[in-house]
Amino acid sequence: EADIYQTPRYLVIGTGKKITLECSQTMGHDKMYWYQQDPGMELHLIHYSYGVNSTEKGDLSSESTVSRIRTEHFPLTLESARPSHTSQYLCASSESAGWNEQFFGPGTRLTVL
Amino acid sequence: AQKVTQAQTEISVVEKEDVTLDCVYETRDTTYYLFWYKQPPSGELVFLIRRNSFDEQNEISGRYSWNFQKSTSSFNFTITASQVVDSAVYFCALSEAGTYKYIFGTGTRLKVLA
């Protein structure tokens, strides 16, 4: 059973605030990903990680940062939220090879006022 | 370059109709993997199927079937006797061997009307 969790599910916050979106998985997967998606639209990869202490930026430029101190945890941080950051953020994980499907969390819907 | 094209932005059908969602991909690798995901209104992407480039056998799972044709670089998805619960956005994705990246199409929004 795939288990990947994201908190919070919904977040409304004012401009300039620092926020951290949490993502955890219990499957022991090496690879983890963050995508940004406007609802029902294209997914944009913003960060990924091969494993502990390994993080890379994705295709879409993002002002967010990530860390991977533990295999199961891959938080995303925005130092200063802006209205342009309003979107849905999806976390995913997969086993090492490209053969394996990604498992997605339920997403965090962020609104920055 | 890798690319996945889902030319159908939105499809509406009446319940019990059959519907096919198209997916065309581009890759230079000989070893690659194709996926379909469903994103219902709740927002979470759900994995439906994967195929590797060496296995062109079509697959059927209940009302769902997939047609993989390397000659046309297509991996189409058919829902037979559609139901309202099939209403969702469907994404096709490509991954090449040894890579971290999954390339997603832009998605097809399927609306099944009662």
PDB file of C-alpha atoms in Angstrom:
ATOM      1  CA  GLU A   1       0.000   0.000   0.000  1.00  0.00           C
ATOM      2  CA  ALA A   2       1.417   3.337  -1.081  1.00  0.00           C
ATOM      3  CA  ASP A   3       1.596   5.896   1.686  1.00  0.00           C
ATOM      4  CA  ILE A   4       2.631   9.443   0.995  1.00  0.00           C
ATOM      5  CA  TYR A   5       1.377  12.307   3.075  1.00  0.00           C
ATOM      6  CA  GLN A   6       1.247  16.033   2.630  1.00  0.00           C
ATOM      7  CA  THR A   7       0.368  18.699   5.160  1.00  0.00           C
ATOM      8  CA  PRO A   8      -1.339  21.033   5.243  1.00  0.00           C
ATOM      9  CA  ARG A   9      -3.950  20.182   2.631  1.00  0.00           C
ATOM     10  CA  TYR A  10      -5.060  23.791   2.350  1.00  0.00           C
ATOM     11  CA  LEU A  11      -3.206  26.945   3.328  1.00  0.00           C
ATOM     12  CA  VAL A  12      -4.223  30.577   3.009  1.00  0.00           C
ATOM     13  CA  ILE A  13      -1.495  32.992   3.971  1.00  0.00           C
ATOM     14  CA  GLY A  14      -0.508  36.612   3.565  1.00  0.00           C
ATOM     15  CA  THR A  15       2.214  37.983   1.332  1.00  0.00           C
ATOM     16  CA  GLY A  16       5.702  37.905   2.813  1.00  0.00           C
ATOM     17  CA  LYS A  17       5.162  34.978   5.161  1.00  0.00           C
ATOM     18  CA  LYS A  18       7.527  32.048   5.332  1.00  0.00           C
ATOM     19  CA  ILE A  19       5.870  28.688   4.811  1.00  0.00           C
ATOM     20  CA  THR A  20       6.925  25.052   4.770  1.00  0.00           C
ATOM     21  CA  LEU A  21       4.943  22.384   2.985  1.00  0.00           C
ATOM     22  CA  GLU A  22       5.496  18.938   4.449  1.00  0.00           C
ATOM     23  CA  CYS A  23       5.794  15.674   2.555  1.00  0.00           C
ATOM     24  CA  SER A  24       6.500  12.263   4.019  1.00  0.00           C
ATOM     25  CA  GLN A  25       6.475   8.761   2.605  1.00  0.00           C
ATOM     26  CA  THR A  26       6.681   5.421   4.360  1.00  0.00           C
ATOM     27  CA  MET A  27       7.733   3.293   1.397  1.00  0.00           C
ATOM     28  CA  GLY A  28      11.484   3.826   1.691  1.00  0.00           C
ATOM     29  CA  HIS A  29      11.660   5.330  -1.789  1.00  0.00           C
ATOM     30  CA  ASP A  30      14.899   6.981  -2.810  1.00  0.00           C
ATOM     31  CA  LYS A  31      13.422   9.443  -5.268  1.00  0.00           C
ATOM     32  CA  MET A  32      11.107  12.236  -4.271  1.00  0.00           C
ATOM     33  CA  TYR A  33       9.636  15.082  -6.288  1.00  0.00           C
ATOM     34  CA  TRP A  34       7.753  18.339  -5.957  1.00  0.00           C
ATOM     35  CA  TYR A  35       5.432  19.475  -8.714  1.00  0.00           C
ATOM     36  CA  GLN A  36       3.507  22.709  -9.072  1.00  0.00           C
ATOM     37  CA  GLN A  37       0.133  22.440 -10.765  1.00  0.00           C
ATOM     38  CA  ASP A  38      -2.721  24.790 -11.350  1.00  0.00           C
ATOM     39  CA  PRO A  39      -5.816  22.614 -10.781  1.00  0.00           C
ATOM     40  CA  GLY A  40      -6.310  20.133 -13.606  1.00  0.00           C
ATOM     41  CA  MET A  41      -3.518  21.656 -15.641  1.00  0.00           C
ATOM     42  CA  GLU A  42      -0.009  20.602 -16.599  1.00  0.00           C
ATOM     43  CA  LEU A  43       2.407  19.397 -13.910  1.00  0.00           C
ATOM     44  CA  HIS A  44       5.640  21.343 -13.575  1.00  0.00           C
ATOM     45  CA  LEU A  45       8.606  19.723 -11.822  1.00  0.00           C
ATOM     46  CA  ILE A  46      10.175  22.215  -9.415  1.00  0.00           C
ATOM     47  CA  HIS A  47      12.462  20.020  -7.272  1.00  0.00           C
ATOM     48  CA  TYR A  48      13.600  16.436  -7.022  1.00  0.00           C
ATOM     49  CA  SER A  49      15.859  14.334  -4.843  1.00  0.00           C
ATOM     50  CA  TYR A  50      17.783  11.143  -5.523  1.00  0.00           C
ATOM     51  CA  GLY A  51      18.256  10.397  -1.853  1.00  0.00           C
ATOM     52  CA  VAL A  52      19.428  11.829   1.443  1.00  0.00           C
ATOM     53  CA  ASN A  53      21.399  15.071   1.036  1.00  0.00           C
ATOM     54  CA  SER A  54      20.731  15.090  -2.713  1.00  0.00           C
ATOM     55  CA  THR A  55      18.419  17.756  -4.152  1.00  0.00           C
ATOM     56  CA  GLU A  56      18.162  19.357  -7.572  1.00  0.00           C
ATOM     57  CA  LYS A  57      16.044  22.028  -9.189  1.00  0.00           C
ATOM     58  CA  GLY A  58      13.512  20.905 -11.744  1.00  0.00           C
ATOM     59  CA  ASP A  59      12.417  22.385 -15.036  1.00  0.00           C
ATOM     60  CA  LEU A  60      10.282  25.191 -13.682  1.00  0.00           C
ATOM     61  CA  SER A  61      12.128  27.992 -11.978  1.00  0.00           C
ATOM     62  CA  SER A  62      10.929  28.293  -8.428  1.00  0.00           C
ATOM     63  CA  GLU A  63      11.756  30.542  -5.506  1.00  0.00           C
ATOM     64  CA  SER A  64      11.238  27.641  -3.141  1.00  0.00           C
ATOM     65  CA  THR A  65      13.905  25.469  -1.536  1.00  0.00           C
ATOM     66  CA  VAL A  66      13.886  21.847  -0.389  1.00  0.00           C
ATOM     67  CA  SER A  67      15.866  19.622   1.921  1.00  0.00           C
ATOM     68  CA  ARG A  68      16.289  15.862   2.275  1.00  0.00           C
ATOM     69  CA  ILE A  69      17.799  15.022   5.625  1.00  0.00           C
ATOM     70  CA  ARG A  70      15.850  11.808   6.032  1.00  0.00           C
ATOM     71  CA  THR A  71      14.741   9.356   3.357  1.00  0.00           C
ATOM     72  CA  GLU A  72      11.102   9.665   4.264  1.00  0.00           C
ATOM     73  CA  HIS A  73      10.876  13.452   4.527  1.00  0.00           C
ATOM     74  CA  PHE A  74      11.076  16.078   1.759  1.00  0.00           C
ATOM     75  CA  PRO A  75       9.805  19.484   2.885  1.00  0.00           C
ATOM     76  CA  LEU A  76       9.438  22.489   0.591  1.00  0.00           C
ATOM     77  CA  THR A  77       9.973  26.010   1.932  1.00  0.00           C
ATOM     78  CA  LEU A  78       8.992  29.401   0.601  1.00  0.00           C
ATOM     79  CA  GLU A  79      10.923  32.134   2.434  1.00  0.00           C
ATOM     80  CA  SER A  80       8.574  34.917   1.380  1.00  0.00           C
ATOM     81  CA  ALA A  81       5.247  33.948  -0.132  1.00  0.00           C
ATOM     82  CA  ARG A  82       3.782  36.007  -2.970  1.00  0.00           C
ATOM     83  CA  PRO A  83       0.427  35.852  -4.784  1.00  0.00           C
ATOM     84  CA  SER A  84       2.214  34.318  -7.797  1.00  0.00           C
ATOM     85  CA  HIS A  85       2.927  31.283  -5.605  1.00  0.00           C
ATOM     86  CA  THR A  86      -0.775  30.504  -5.416  1.00  0.00           C
ATOM     87  CA  SER A  87      -1.111  26.996  -6.828  1.00  0.00           C
ATOM     88  CA  GLN A  88      -1.384  23.338  -5.922  1.00  0.00           C
ATOM     89  CA  TYR A  89       1.808  21.605  -4.836  1.00  0.00           C
ATOM     90  CA  LEU A  90       2.074  17.853  -5.332  1.00  0.00           C
ATOM     91  CA  CYS A  91       4.685  15.651  -3.736  1.00  0.00           C
ATOM     92  CA  ALA A  92       5.582  12.274  -5.244  1.00  0.00           C
ATOM     93  CA  SER A  93       8.000   9.437  -4.674  1.00  0.00           C
ATOM     94  CA  SER A  94       9.255   6.435  -6.618  1.00  0.00           C
ATOM     95  CA  GLU A  95      11.716   3.604  -6.362  1.00  0.00           C
ATOM     96  CA  SER A  96      15.041   4.128  -8.027  1.00  0.00           C
ATOM     97  CA  ALA A  97      14.519   2.996 -11.603  1.00  0.00           C
ATOM     98  CA  GLY A  98      12.529   4.905 -14.209  1.00  0.00           C
ATOM     99  CA  TRP A  99      10.414   1.777 -14.617  1.00  0.00           C
ATOM    100  CA  ASN A 100       8.661   2.425 -11.384  1.00  0.00           C
ATOM    101  CA  GLU A 101       5.573   4.542 -11.196  1.00  0.00           C
ATOM    102  CA  GLN A 102       5.371   7.603  -9.033  1.00  0.00           C
ATOM    103  CA  PHE A 103       3.122   7.667  -6.006  1.00  0.00           C
ATOM    104  CA  PHE A 104       1.511  11.022  -5.359  1.00  0.00           C
ATOM    105  CA  GLY A 105       0.388  12.685  -2.194  1.00  0.00           C
ATOM    106  CA  PRO A 106      -2.994  14.420  -1.911  1.00  0.00           C
ATOM    107  CA  GLY A 107      -1.467  17.849  -2.577  1.00  0.00           C
ATOM    108  CA  THR A 108      -1.378  21.172  -0.783  1.00  0.00           C
ATOM    109  CA  ARG A 109      -3.517  23.936  -2.173  1.00  0.00           C
ATOM    110  CA  LEU A 110      -1.777  27.208  -1.384  1.00  0.00           C
ATOM    111  CA  THR A 111      -3.395  30.620  -1.631  1.00  0.00           C
ATOM    112  CA  VAL A 112      -1.288  33.714  -1.020  1.00  0.00           C
ATOM    113  CA  LEU A 113      -3.268  36.884  -0.492  1.00  0.00           C
TER     114      LEU A 113
ATOM    115  CA  ALA B   1      14.186  15.282 -26.859  1.00  0.00           C
ATOM    116  CA  GLN B   2      11.472  13.770 -24.715  1.00  0.00           C
ATOM    117  CA  LYS B   3       7.941  14.949 -25.205  1.00  0.00           C
ATOM    118  CA  VAL B   4       4.423  13.745 -24.496  1.00  0.00           C
ATOM    119  CA  THR B   5       1.496  15.179 -26.431  1.00  0.00           C
ATOM    120  CA  GLN B   6      -2.120  14.852 -25.408  1.00  0.00           C
ATOM    121  CA  ALA B   7      -3.857  16.780 -28.142  1.00  0.00           C
ATOM    122  CA  GLN B   8      -7.340  16.417 -26.670  1.00  0.00           C
ATOM    123  CA  THR B   9      -7.765  19.129 -24.074  1.00  0.00           C
ATOM    124  CA  GLU B  10     -11.282  18.190 -23.078  1.00  0.00           C
ATOM    125  CA  ILE B  11     -13.720  15.450 -24.066  1.00  0.00           C
ATOM    126  CA  SER B  12     -17.374  15.173 -23.117  1.00  0.00           C
ATOM    127  CA  VAL B  13     -19.320  11.961 -23.536  1.00  0.00           C
ATOM    128  CA  VAL B  14     -22.632  10.628 -22.378  1.00  0.00           C
ATOM    129  CA  GLU B  15     -22.605   7.806 -19.878  1.00  0.00           C
ATOM    130  CA  LYS B  16     -22.143   4.341 -21.425  1.00  0.00           C
ATOM    131  CA  GLU B  17     -20.320   5.691 -24.461  1.00  0.00           C
ATOM    132  CA  ASP B  18     -16.828   4.448 -25.235  1.00  0.00           C
ATOM    133  CA  VAL B  19     -14.067   7.041 -25.263  1.00  0.00           C
ATOM    134  CA  THR B  20     -10.410   6.973 -26.314  1.00  0.00           C
ATOM    135  CA  LEU B  21      -7.790   9.311 -24.915  1.00  0.00           C
ATOM    136  CA  ASP B  22      -4.807   9.834 -27.185  1.00  0.00           C
ATOM    137  CA  CYS B  23      -1.168   9.995 -26.151  1.00  0.00           C
ATOM    138  CA  VAL B  24       1.757  10.496 -28.534  1.00  0.00           C
ATOM    139  CA  TYR B  25       5.319  10.475 -27.255  1.00  0.00           C
ATOM    140  CA  GLU B  26       8.796  11.344 -28.506  1.00  0.00           C
ATOM    141  CA  THR B  27      12.034   9.818 -27.276  1.00  0.00           C
ATOM    142  CA  ARG B  28      15.422   8.878 -28.673  1.00  0.00           C
ATOM    143  CA  ASP B  29      15.944   6.059 -26.193  1.00  0.00           C
ATOM    144  CA  THR B  30      15.189   2.463 -27.074  1.00  0.00           C
ATOM    145  CA  THR B  31      14.328   1.677 -23.465  1.00  0.00           C
ATOM    146  CA  TYR B  32      11.565   3.761 -21.974  1.00  0.00           C
ATOM    147  CA  TYR B  33       8.409   3.482 -19.949  1.00  0.00           C
ATOM    148  CA  LEU B  34       4.944   4.884 -20.415  1.00  0.00           C
ATOM    149  CA  PHE B  35       2.339   5.583 -17.770  1.00  0.00           C
ATOM    150  CA  TRP B  36      -1.228   6.723 -17.399  1.00  0.00           C
ATOM    151  CA  TYR B  37      -2.517   8.560 -14.328  1.00  0.00           C
ATOM    152  CA  LYS B  38      -5.999   9.678 -13.339  1.00  0.00           C
ATOM    153  CA  GLN B  39      -6.596  12.902 -11.403  1.00  0.00           C
ATOM    154  CA  PRO B  40     -10.155  13.068 -10.067  1.00  0.00           C
ATOM    155  CA  PRO B  41     -11.615  16.318  -8.711  1.00  0.00           C
ATOM    156  CA  SER B  42     -10.123  15.522  -5.302  1.00  0.00           C
ATOM    157  CA  GLY B  43      -6.722  16.346  -6.820  1.00  0.00           C
ATOM    158  CA  GLU B  44      -4.612  13.275  -6.085  1.00  0.00           C
ATOM    159  CA  LEU B  45      -2.987  11.555  -9.055  1.00  0.00           C
ATOM    160  CA  VAL B  46      -3.707   7.843  -9.193  1.00  0.00           C
ATOM    161  CA  PHE B  47      -1.483   5.461 -11.132  1.00  0.00           C
ATOM    162  CA  LEU B  48      -3.369   3.359 -13.713  1.00  0.00           C
ATOM    163  CA  ILE B  49      -0.839   1.486 -15.824  1.00  0.00           C
ATOM    164  CA  ARG B  50       2.744   1.352 -17.043  1.00  0.00           C
ATOM    165  CA  ARG B  51       4.263  -0.191 -20.138  1.00  0.00           C
ATOM    166  CA  ASN B  52       7.887  -0.714 -21.109  1.00  0.00           C
ATOM    167  CA  SER B  53       9.129  -0.166 -24.630  1.00  0.00           C
ATOM    168  CA  PHE B  54       9.732  -3.865 -25.247  1.00  0.00           C
ATOM    169  CA  ASP B  55       6.213  -4.931 -24.496  1.00  0.00           C
ATOM    170  CA  GLU B  56       3.699  -3.866 -27.111  1.00  0.00           C
ATOM    171  CA  GLN B  57       1.043  -6.207 -25.883  1.00  0.00           C
ATOM    172  CA  ASN B  58      -2.214  -4.411 -25.327  1.00  0.00           C
ATOM    173  CA  GLU B  59      -3.766  -4.616 -21.920  1.00  0.00           C
ATOM    174  CA  ILE B  60      -7.309  -4.755 -20.634  1.00  0.00           C
ATOM    175  CA  SER B  61      -8.374  -4.165 -17.066  1.00  0.00           C
ATOM    176  CA  GLY B  62     -12.116  -4.192 -16.604  1.00  0.00           C
ATOM    177  CA  ARG B  63     -13.537  -1.294 -18.621  1.00  0.00           C
ATOM    178  CA  TYR B  64     -10.068   0.118 -19.271  1.00  0.00           C
ATOM    179  CA  SER B  65      -7.804  -0.874 -22.140  1.00  0.00           C
ATOM    180  CA  TRP B  66      -4.524   0.435 -23.479  1.00  0.00           C
ATOM    181  CA  ASN B  67      -3.156   0.271 -27.001  1.00  0.00           C
ATOM    182  CA  PHE B  68       0.611   0.695 -27.288  1.00  0.00           C
ATOM    183  CA  GLN B  69       1.986   1.097 -30.829  1.00  0.00           C
ATOM    184  CA  LYS B  70       5.674   1.850 -31.257  1.00  0.00           C
ATOM    185  CA  SER B  71       5.242   2.357 -35.003  1.00  0.00           C
ATOM    186  CA  THR B  72       3.143   5.454 -34.343  1.00  0.00           C
ATOM    187  CA  SER B  73       4.676   6.330 -30.930  1.00  0.00           C
ATOM    188  CA  SER B  74       1.269   6.184 -29.360  1.00  0.00           C
ATOM    189  CA  PHE B  75      -0.098   4.826 -26.098  1.00  0.00           C
ATOM    190  CA  ASN B  76      -3.838   5.356 -26.220  1.00  0.00           C
ATOM    191  CA  PHE B  77      -6.308   4.693 -23.428  1.00  0.00           C
ATOM    192  CA  THR B  78      -9.885   3.540 -23.996  1.00  0.00           C
ATOM    193  CA  ILE B  79     -12.685   3.504 -21.471  1.00  0.00           C
ATOM    194  CA  THR B  80     -15.560   1.251 -22.441  1.00  0.00           C
ATOM    195  CA  ALA B  81     -19.087   2.021 -21.252  1.00  0.00           C
ATOM    196  CA  SER B  82     -17.991   5.192 -19.493  1.00  0.00           C
ATOM    197  CA  GLN B  83     -19.432   6.133 -16.119  1.00  0.00           C
ATOM    198  CA  VAL B  84     -19.796   9.434 -14.321  1.00  0.00           C
ATOM    199  CA  VAL B  85     -17.069   8.336 -11.883  1.00  0.00           C
ATOM    200  CA  ASP B  86     -14.632   8.290 -14.801  1.00  0.00           C
ATOM    201  CA  SER B  87     -14.826  12.071 -14.965  1.00  0.00           C
ATOM    202  CA  ALA B  88     -11.293  13.285 -14.256  1.00  0.00           C
ATOM    203  CA  VAL B  89      -8.167  14.653 -15.856  1.00  0.00           C
ATOM    204  CA  TYR B  90      -6.022  11.896 -17.347  1.00  0.00           C
ATOM    205  CA  PHE B  91      -2.278  12.283 -17.775  1.00  0.00           C
ATOM    206  CA  CYS B  92       0.067  10.270 -19.943  1.00  0.00           C
ATOM    207  CA  ALA B  93       3.741  10.214 -18.892  1.00  0.00           C
ATOM    208  CA  LEU B  94       7.092   9.007 -20.234  1.00  0.00           C
ATOM    209  CA  SER B  95      10.263   7.999 -18.410  1.00  0.00           C
ATOM    210  CA  GLU B  96      13.548   6.903 -19.957  1.00  0.00           C
ATOM    211  CA  ALA B  97      15.728   4.180 -18.469  1.00  0.00           C
ATOM    212  CA  GLY B  98      18.198   5.404 -15.876  1.00  0.00           C
ATOM    213  CA  THR B  99      16.672   8.846 -15.559  1.00  0.00           C
ATOM    214  CA  TYR B 100      14.994  10.593 -12.665  1.00  0.00           C
ATOM    215  CA  LYS B 101      12.533  12.446 -14.788  1.00  0.00           C
ATOM    216  CA  TYR B 102       8.957  11.707 -15.724  1.00  0.00           C
ATOM    217  CA  ILE B 103       7.647  13.771 -18.634  1.00  0.00           C
ATOM    218  CA  PHE B 104       3.933  14.438 -18.365  1.00  0.00           C
ATOM    219  CA  GLY B 105       1.522  15.440 -21.082  1.00  0.00           C
ATOM    220  CA  THR B 106      -0.762  18.401 -20.547  1.00  0.00           C
ATOM    221  CA  GLY B 107      -3.659  16.136 -19.624  1.00  0.00           C
ATOM    222  CA  THR B 108      -7.107  15.436 -21.078  1.00  0.00           C
ATOM    223  CA  ARG B 109     -10.148  16.442 -19.077  1.00  0.00           C
ATOM    224  CA  LEU B 110     -12.883  13.845 -19.476  1.00  0.00           C
ATOM    225  CA  LYS B 111     -16.449  14.736 -18.575  1.00  0.00           C
ATOM    226  CA  VAL B 112     -18.955  11.922 -18.484  1.00  0.00           C
ATOM    227  CA  LEU B 113     -22.496  13.201 -18.420  1.00  0.00           C
ATOM    228  CA  ALA B 114     -25.348  11.251 -16.865  1.00  0.00           C
TER     229      ALA B 114
END
